[in-house]
Coordinates of C-alpha atoms and ligand atoms in Angstrom, one line a residue:
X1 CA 99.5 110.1 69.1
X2 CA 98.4 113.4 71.4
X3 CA 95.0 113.5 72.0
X4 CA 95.3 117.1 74.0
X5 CA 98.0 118.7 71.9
X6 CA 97.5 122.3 73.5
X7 CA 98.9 121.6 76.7
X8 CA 100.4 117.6 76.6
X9 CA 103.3 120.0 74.3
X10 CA 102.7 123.0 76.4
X11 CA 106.8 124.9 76.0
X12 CA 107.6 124.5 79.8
X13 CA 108.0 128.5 80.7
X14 CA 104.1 128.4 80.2
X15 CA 103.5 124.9 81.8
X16 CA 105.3 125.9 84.7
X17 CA 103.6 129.5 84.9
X18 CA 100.9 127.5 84.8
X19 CA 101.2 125.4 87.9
X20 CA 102.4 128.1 89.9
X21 CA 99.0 130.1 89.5
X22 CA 97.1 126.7 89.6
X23 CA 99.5 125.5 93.0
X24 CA 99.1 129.1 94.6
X25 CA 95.1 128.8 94.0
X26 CA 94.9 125.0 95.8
X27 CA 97.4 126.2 98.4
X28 CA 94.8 128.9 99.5
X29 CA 92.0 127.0 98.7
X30 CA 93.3 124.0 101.4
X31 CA 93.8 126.5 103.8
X32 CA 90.9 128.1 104.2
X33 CA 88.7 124.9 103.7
X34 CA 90.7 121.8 105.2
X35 CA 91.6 122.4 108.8
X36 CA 94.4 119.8 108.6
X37 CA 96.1 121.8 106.3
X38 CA 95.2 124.7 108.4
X39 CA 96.6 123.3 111.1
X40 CA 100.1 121.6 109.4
X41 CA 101.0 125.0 107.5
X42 CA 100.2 127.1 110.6
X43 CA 103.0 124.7 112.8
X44 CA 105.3 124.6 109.7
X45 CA 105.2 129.0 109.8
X46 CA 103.7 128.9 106.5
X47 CA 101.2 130.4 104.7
X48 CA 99.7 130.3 100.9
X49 CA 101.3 133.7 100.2
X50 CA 104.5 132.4 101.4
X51 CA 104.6 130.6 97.7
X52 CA 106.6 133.1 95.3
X53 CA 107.8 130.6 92.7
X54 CA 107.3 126.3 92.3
X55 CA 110.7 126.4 94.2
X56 CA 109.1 127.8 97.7
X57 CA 106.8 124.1 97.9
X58 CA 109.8 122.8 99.7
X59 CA 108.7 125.1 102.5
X60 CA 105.3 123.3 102.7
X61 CA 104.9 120.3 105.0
X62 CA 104.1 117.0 103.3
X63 CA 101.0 115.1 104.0
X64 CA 101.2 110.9 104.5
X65 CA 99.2 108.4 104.3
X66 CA 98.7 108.2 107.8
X67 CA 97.6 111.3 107.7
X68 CA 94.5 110.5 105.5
X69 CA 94.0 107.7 108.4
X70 CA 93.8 109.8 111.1
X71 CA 91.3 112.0 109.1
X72 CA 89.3 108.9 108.1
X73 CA 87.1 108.6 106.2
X74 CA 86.6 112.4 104.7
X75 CA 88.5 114.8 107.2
X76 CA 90.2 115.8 104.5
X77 CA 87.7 116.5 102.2
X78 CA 87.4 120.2 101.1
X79 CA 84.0 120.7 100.1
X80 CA 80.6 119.6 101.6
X81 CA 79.3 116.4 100.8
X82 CA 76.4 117.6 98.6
X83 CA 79.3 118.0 95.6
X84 CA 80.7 115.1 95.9
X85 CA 79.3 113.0 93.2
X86 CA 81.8 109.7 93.8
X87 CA 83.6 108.0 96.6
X88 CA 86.0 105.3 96.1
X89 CA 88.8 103.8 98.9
X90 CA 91.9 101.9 98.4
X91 CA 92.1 98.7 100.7
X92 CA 95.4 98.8 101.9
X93 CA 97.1 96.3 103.6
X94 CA 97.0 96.9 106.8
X95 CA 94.9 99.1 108.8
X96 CA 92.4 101.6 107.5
X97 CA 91.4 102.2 103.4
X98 CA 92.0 105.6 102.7
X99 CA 88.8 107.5 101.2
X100 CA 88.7 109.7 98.6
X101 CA 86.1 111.9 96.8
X102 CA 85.4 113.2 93.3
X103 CA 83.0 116.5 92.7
X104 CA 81.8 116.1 88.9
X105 CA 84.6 118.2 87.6
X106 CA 87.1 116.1 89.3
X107 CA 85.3 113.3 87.4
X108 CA 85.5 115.0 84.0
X109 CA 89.3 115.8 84.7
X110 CA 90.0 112.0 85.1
X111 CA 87.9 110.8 82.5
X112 CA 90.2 113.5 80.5
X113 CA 93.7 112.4 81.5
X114 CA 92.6 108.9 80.8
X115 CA 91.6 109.4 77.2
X116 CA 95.0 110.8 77.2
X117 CA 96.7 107.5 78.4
X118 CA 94.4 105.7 75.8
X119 CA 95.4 108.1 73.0
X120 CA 99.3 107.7 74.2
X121 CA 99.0 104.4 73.6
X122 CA 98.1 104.9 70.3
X123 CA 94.1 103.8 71.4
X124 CA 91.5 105.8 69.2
X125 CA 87.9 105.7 69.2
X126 CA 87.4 102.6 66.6
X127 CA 89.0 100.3 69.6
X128 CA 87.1 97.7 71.6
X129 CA 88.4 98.0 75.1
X130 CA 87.8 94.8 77.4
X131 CA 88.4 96.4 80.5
X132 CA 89.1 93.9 83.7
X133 CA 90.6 96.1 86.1
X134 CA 88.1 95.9 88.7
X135 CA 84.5 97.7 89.2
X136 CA 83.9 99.3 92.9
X137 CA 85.8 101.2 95.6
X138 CA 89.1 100.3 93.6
X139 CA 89.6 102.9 91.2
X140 CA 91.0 101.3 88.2
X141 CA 87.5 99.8 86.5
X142 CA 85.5 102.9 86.7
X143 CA 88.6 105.5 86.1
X144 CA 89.8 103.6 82.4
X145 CA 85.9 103.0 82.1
X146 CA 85.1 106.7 81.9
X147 CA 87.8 107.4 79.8
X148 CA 87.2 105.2 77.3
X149 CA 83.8 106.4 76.8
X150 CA 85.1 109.9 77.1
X151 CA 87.6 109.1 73.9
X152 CA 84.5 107.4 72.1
X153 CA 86.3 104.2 72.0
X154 CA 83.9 100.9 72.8
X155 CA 84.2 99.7 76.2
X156 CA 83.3 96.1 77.8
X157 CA 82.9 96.7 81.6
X158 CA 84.1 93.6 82.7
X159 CA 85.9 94.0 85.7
X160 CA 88.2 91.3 87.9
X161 CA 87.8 87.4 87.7
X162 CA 85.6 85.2 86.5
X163 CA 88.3 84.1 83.7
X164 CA 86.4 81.7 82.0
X165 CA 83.9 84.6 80.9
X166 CA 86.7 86.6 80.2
X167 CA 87.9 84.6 78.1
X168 CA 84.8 84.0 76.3
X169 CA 84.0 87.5 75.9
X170 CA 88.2 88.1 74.7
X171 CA 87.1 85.5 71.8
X172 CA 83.6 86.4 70.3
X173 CA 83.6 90.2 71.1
X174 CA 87.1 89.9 69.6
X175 CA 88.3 93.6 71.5
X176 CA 91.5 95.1 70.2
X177 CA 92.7 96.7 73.7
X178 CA 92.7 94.8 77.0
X179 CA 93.1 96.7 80.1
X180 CA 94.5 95.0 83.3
X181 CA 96.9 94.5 86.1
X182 CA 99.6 92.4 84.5
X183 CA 100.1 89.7 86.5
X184 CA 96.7 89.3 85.7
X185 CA 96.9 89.1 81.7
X186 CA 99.7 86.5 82.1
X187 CA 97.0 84.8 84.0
X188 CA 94.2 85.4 81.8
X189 CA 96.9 83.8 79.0
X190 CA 97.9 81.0 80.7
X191 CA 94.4 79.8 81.4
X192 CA 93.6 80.6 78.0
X193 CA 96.4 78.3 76.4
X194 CA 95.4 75.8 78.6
X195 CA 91.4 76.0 77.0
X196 CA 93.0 75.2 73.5
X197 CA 92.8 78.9 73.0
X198 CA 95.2 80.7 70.7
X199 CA 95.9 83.3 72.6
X200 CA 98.2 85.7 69.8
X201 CA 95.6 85.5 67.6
X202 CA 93.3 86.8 69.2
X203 CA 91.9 90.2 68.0
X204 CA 94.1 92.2 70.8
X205 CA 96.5 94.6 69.7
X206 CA 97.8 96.6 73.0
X207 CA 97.4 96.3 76.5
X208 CA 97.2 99.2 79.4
X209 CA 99.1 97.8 82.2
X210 CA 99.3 99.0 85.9
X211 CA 98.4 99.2 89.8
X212 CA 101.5 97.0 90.7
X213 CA 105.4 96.9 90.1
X214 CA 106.5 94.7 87.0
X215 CA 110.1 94.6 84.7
X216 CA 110.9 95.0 81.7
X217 CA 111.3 91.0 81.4
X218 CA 107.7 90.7 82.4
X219 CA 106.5 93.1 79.8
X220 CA 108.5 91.0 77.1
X221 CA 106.5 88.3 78.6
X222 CA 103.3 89.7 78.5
X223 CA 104.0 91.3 74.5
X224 CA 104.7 87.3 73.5
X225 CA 102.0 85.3 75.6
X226 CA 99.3 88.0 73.9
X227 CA 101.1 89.3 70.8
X228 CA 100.1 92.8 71.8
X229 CA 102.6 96.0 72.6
X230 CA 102.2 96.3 76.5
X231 CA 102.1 99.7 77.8
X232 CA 102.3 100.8 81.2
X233 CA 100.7 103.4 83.5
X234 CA 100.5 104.3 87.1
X235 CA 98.6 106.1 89.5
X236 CA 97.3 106.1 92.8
X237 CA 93.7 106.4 94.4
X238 CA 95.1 109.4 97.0
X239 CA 96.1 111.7 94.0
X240 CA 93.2 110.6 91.7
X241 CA 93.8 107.0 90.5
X242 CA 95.2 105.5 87.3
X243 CA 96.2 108.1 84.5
X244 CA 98.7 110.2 86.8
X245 CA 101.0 109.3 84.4
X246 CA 101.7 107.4 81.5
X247 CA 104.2 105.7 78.6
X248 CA 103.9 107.1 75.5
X249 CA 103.4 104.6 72.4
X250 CA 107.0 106.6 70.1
X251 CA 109.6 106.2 73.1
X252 CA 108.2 103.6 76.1
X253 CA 111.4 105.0 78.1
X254 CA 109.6 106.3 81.3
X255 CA 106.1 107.6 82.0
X256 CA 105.1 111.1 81.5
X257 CA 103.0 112.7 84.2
X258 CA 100.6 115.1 83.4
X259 CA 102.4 117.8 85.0
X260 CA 99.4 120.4 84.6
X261 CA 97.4 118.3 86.9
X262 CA 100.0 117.1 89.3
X263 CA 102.9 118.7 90.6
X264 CA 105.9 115.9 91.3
X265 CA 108.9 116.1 93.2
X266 CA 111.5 113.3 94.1
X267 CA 112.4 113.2 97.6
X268 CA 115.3 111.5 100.0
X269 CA 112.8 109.3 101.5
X270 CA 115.5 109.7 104.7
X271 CA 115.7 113.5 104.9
X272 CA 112.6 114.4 103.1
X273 CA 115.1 117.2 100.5
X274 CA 114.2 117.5 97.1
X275 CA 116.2 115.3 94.6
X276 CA 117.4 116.4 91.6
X277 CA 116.7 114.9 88.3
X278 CA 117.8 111.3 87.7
X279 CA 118.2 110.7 91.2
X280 CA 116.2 107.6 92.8
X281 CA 113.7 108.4 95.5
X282 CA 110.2 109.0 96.4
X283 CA 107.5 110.3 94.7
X284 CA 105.9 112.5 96.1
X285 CA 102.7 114.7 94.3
X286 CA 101.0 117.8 94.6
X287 CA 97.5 117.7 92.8
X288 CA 97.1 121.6 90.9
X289 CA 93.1 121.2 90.4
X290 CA 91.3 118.4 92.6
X291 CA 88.2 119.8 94.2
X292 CA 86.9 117.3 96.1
X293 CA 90.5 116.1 97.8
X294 CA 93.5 118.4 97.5
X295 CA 96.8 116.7 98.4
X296 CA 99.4 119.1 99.2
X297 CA 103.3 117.1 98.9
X298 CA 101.6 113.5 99.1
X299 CA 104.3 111.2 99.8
X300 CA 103.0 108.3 98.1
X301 CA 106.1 105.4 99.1
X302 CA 106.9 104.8 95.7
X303 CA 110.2 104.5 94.3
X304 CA 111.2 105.8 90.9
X305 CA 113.0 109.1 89.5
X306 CA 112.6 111.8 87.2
X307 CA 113.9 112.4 84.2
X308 CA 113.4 115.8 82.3
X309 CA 115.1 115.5 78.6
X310 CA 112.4 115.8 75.9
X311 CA 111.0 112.8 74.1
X312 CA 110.6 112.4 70.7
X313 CA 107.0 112.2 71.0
X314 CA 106.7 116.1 71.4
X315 CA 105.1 115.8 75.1
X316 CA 107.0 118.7 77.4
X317 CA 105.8 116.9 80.6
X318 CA 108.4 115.3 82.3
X319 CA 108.7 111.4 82.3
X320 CA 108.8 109.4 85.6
X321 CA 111.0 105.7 85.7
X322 CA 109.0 102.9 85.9
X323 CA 107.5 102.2 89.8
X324 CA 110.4 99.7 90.8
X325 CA 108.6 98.9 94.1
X326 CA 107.2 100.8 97.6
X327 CA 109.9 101.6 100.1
X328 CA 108.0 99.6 102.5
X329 CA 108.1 96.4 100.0
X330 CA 111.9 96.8 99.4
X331 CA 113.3 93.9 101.0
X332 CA 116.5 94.3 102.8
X333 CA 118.6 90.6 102.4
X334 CA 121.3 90.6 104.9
X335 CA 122.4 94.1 104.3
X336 CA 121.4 94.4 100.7
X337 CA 118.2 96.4 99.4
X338 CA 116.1 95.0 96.7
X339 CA 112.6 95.1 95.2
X340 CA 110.5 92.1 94.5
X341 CA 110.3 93.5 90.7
X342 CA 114.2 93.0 90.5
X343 CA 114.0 89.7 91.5
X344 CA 111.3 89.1 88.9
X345 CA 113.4 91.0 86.4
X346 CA 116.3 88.4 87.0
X347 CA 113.8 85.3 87.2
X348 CA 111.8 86.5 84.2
X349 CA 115.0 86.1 82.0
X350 CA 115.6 82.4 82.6
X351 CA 114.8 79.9 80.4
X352 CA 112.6 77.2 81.8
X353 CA 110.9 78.8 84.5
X354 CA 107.2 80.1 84.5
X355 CA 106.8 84.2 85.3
X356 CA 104.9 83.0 88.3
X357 CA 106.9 83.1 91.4
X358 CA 106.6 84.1 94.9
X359 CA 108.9 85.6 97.3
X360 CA 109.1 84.2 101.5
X361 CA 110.7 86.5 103.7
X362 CA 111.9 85.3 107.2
X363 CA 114.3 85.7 110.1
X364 CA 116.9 83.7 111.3
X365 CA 118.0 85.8 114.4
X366 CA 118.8 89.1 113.2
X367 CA 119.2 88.2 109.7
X368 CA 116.5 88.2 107.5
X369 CA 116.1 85.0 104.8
X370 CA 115.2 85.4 101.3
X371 CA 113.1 81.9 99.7
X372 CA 112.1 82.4 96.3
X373 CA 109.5 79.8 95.0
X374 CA 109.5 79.8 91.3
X375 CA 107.2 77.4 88.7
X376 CA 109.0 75.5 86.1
X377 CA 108.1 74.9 82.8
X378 CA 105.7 72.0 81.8
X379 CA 108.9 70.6 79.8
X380 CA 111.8 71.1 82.6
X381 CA 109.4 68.9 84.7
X382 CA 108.5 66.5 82.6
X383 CA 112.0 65.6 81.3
X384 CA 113.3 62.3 82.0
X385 CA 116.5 63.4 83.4
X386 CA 114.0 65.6 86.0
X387 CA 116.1 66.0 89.4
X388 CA 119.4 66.9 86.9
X389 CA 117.6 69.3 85.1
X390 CA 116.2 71.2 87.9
X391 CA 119.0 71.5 90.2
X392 CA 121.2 72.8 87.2
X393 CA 118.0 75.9 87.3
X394 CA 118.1 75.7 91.1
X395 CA 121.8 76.4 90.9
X396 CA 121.5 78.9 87.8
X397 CA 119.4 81.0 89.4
X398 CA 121.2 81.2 93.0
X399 CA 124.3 82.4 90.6
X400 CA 122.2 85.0 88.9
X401 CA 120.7 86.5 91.7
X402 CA 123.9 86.5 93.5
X403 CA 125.8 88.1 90.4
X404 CA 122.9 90.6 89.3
X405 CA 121.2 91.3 92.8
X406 CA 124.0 90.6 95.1
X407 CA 121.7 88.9 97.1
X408 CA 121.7 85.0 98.7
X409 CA 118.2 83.2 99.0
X410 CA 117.4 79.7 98.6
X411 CA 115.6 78.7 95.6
X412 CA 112.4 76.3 95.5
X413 CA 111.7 75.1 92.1
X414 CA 107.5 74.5 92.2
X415 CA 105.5 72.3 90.1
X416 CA 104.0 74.6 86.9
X417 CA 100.2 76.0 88.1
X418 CA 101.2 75.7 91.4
X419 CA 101.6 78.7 92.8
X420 CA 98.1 81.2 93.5
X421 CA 97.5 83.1 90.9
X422 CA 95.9 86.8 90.9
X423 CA 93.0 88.6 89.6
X424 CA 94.0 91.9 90.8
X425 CA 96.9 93.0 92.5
X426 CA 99.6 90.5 92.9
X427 CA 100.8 89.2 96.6
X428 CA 104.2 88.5 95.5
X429 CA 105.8 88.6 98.7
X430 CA 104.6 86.1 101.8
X431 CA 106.4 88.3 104.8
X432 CA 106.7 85.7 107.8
X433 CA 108.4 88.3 109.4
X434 CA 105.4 89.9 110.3
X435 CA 103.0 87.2 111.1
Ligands
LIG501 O1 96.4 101.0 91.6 C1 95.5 102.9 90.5 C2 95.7 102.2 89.2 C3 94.7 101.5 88.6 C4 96.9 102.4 88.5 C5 94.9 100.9 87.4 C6 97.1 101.9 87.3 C7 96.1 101.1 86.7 P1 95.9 102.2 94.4 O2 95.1 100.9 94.5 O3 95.6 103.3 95.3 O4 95.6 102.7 92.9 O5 97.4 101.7 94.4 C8 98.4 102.7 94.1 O6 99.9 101.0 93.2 O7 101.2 103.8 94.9 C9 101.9 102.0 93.4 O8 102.6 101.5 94.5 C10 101.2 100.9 92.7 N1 101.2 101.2 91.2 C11 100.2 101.7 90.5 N2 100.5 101.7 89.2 C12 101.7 101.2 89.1 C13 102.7 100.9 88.0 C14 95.9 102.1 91.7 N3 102.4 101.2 86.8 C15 99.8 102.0 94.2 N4 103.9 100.4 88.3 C16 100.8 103.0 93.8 C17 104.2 100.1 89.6 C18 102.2 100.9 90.4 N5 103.4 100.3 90.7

């Protein structure tokens, strides 16, 4: 379903005349308000009427992460304080959160593109939405809470943890839509069938998945633990927060961004050129109508591409590949590059082992190591022929990764419930590298 048929089918020649009189309005607009972007066009020998056509945003400078740092926490903001009505930061791994600001319209925007995701994902008004992404400076609670109210649809604010409630609430309130990370929902299942619950029967139809990498395998996962169809979408607090783009319910064969909001390109992370369509790189966004925070180019680390054929659900927007991983988490295994999602991808798939794993990155000189830690199931373990069983897995899986990945690591087999589990974001990868 479309829930804003006008312009989610917009014919491109208008979408695109449209973001070229939307992109030359925020260029000006950053300009004269922001005096970082003052500053970064003026050394780059640009200015806002330098922008003819969408092709001339090459010309523009791109703005990083660090560069919200340096700025912290509201250099870059663009209007006074007194119209911002929200604030919420991303906490980031290492070093400062990055702050970002919403005036009211902003708010309504989001709330807008977010009963969008819902509707794509086939989510309508009569739905009982049990939302556990989590309440406060992260943006996923409050963004999928406004837009649920915004479609009409019913929405329990329940935010992160506390799985036992969650569980209680998933039972008697008996909501038809669950909205989480989903490392969490295999979590929330897995406790769940632990309780005695039957978890497929419960009243949950579809699931809105994001805020972290996962395969194709995991979904499959996630579709049989819960008996639901498992969607995904992405976004990222700099640009707005969740609903920058999204799968639609007909094709689930890439995510489409809501190109009248956000401009994307695909860059050589390397060079920094723009990449043409179906080639791998970075995202990298432009937002057409934030008030509060414009982002000019916002390279945003993540690793996808872009692929323009239309879909057979009617949307004209273009459709992003699923996030396979940053380009800071991509692991690089004696020579070879690969993303902790691939690895899942290839773990995921083999009977007998739990889709809980973690991955331990070291050095041995100059070399890095590779240990992945994976739980087996309850019945690998408790087989009476135990130690033959699991190193005909350990081996199994040391052959696949080597033949899918091309990769070497040694393989831990873990005891099932044994690993952490998350209720949020998963940490997937323990860098020792670092410490
Ligand atoms: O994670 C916003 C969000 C909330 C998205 C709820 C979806 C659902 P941040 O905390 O700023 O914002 O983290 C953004 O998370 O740059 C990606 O690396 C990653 N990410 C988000 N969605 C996906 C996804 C929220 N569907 C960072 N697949 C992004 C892969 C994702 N990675």
């Amino acid at each position: 379903m479309i829930h804003d048929e006008e312009y989610e089918t917009l014919p491109r020649e208008a979408l695109e005349a449209l973001q070229l009189k939307r992109l030359q309005q925020v260029l000006r607009r950053v300009y004269s308000n922001v005096g970082f972007y003052k500053k970064s066009f003026d050394k780059a020998g640009v200015t806002p009427d330098d922008l003819k056509t969408l092709d001339d945003l090459k010309r523009f400078p791109f703005t990083t992460k660090q560069d919200l740092r340096d700025n912290y926490p509201f250099g870059l903001f663009a209007v006074p304080m007194s119209n911002i009505v929200r604030l919420h930061a991303s906490s980031g791994t290492t070093g400062r959160s990055t702050v970002v600001g919403y005036t009211k319209r902003d708010i309504d925007t989001w709330a807008g593109l977010l009963a969008r995701c819902l509707v794509a994902a086939d989510i309508t008004k009569n739905d009982i939405i049990h939302n556990a992404y989590g309440y406060g400076l992260f943006t996923g609670g409050l963004g999928l809470h406004y837009g649920a109210e915004k479609l009409g649809a019913s929405v329990i604010p329940m935010s992160g943890g506390n799985t036992k409630r969650q569980l209680m609430i998933l039972q008697d309130f008996g909501p038809t839509a669950i909205c989480c990370t989903p490392s969490y929902a295999l979590n929330l299942a897995e406790q769940g069938r632990a309780m005695g619950i039957d978890m497929r029967s419960l009243n949950l139809r579809v699931g809105i998945f994001g805020a972290e990498p996962w395969s194709n395998e995991m979904r499959d996962e996630i579709e049989d633990a819960l008996n639901i169809k498992a969607m995904n979408i992405y976004g990222l607090s700099e640009i707005m927060g969740p609903g920058v783009s999204m799968e639609c319910s007909e094709a689930r064969e890439g995510l489409h961004v809501f190109e009248d909001y956000f401009l994307v390109e695909i860059i050589n992370p390397e060079t920094g050129a723009v990449l043409p369509p179906g080639e791998r790189g970075e995202l990298v966004f432009t937002t057409l109508t934030k008030e509060a925070v414009p982002l000019i180019r916002y390279r945003t680390r993540d690793v996808s591409s872009l692929n323009p054929a239309p879909c057979r659900c009617g949307r004209t927007f273009h459709r992003m590949d699923r996030v396979m991983g940053r380009s800071d988490d991509m692991l690089i295994i004696r020579g070879v590059n690969v993303f902790p999602s691939q690895i899942e991808a290839v773990l995921v798939a083999i009977e007998g082992l739990e889709p809980h794993y973690q991955l331990i990155v070291d050095r041995e000189g100059t070399l890095d190591t590779l240990e992945v830690q994976v739980e087996v199931t309850e019945s690998q373990f408790a087989n009476a022929d135990q130690v033959k069983v699991l190193q005909k897995l350990e081996r199994l899986i040391v052959k696949d990764m080597k033949d899918y990945l091309g990769i070497t690591a040694k393989v831990k087999l873990v005891e099932p419930r044994s690993l952490g589990r998350s209720e949020g974001k998963a940490n997937r990868v323990i860098d020792k590298r670092k410490i």
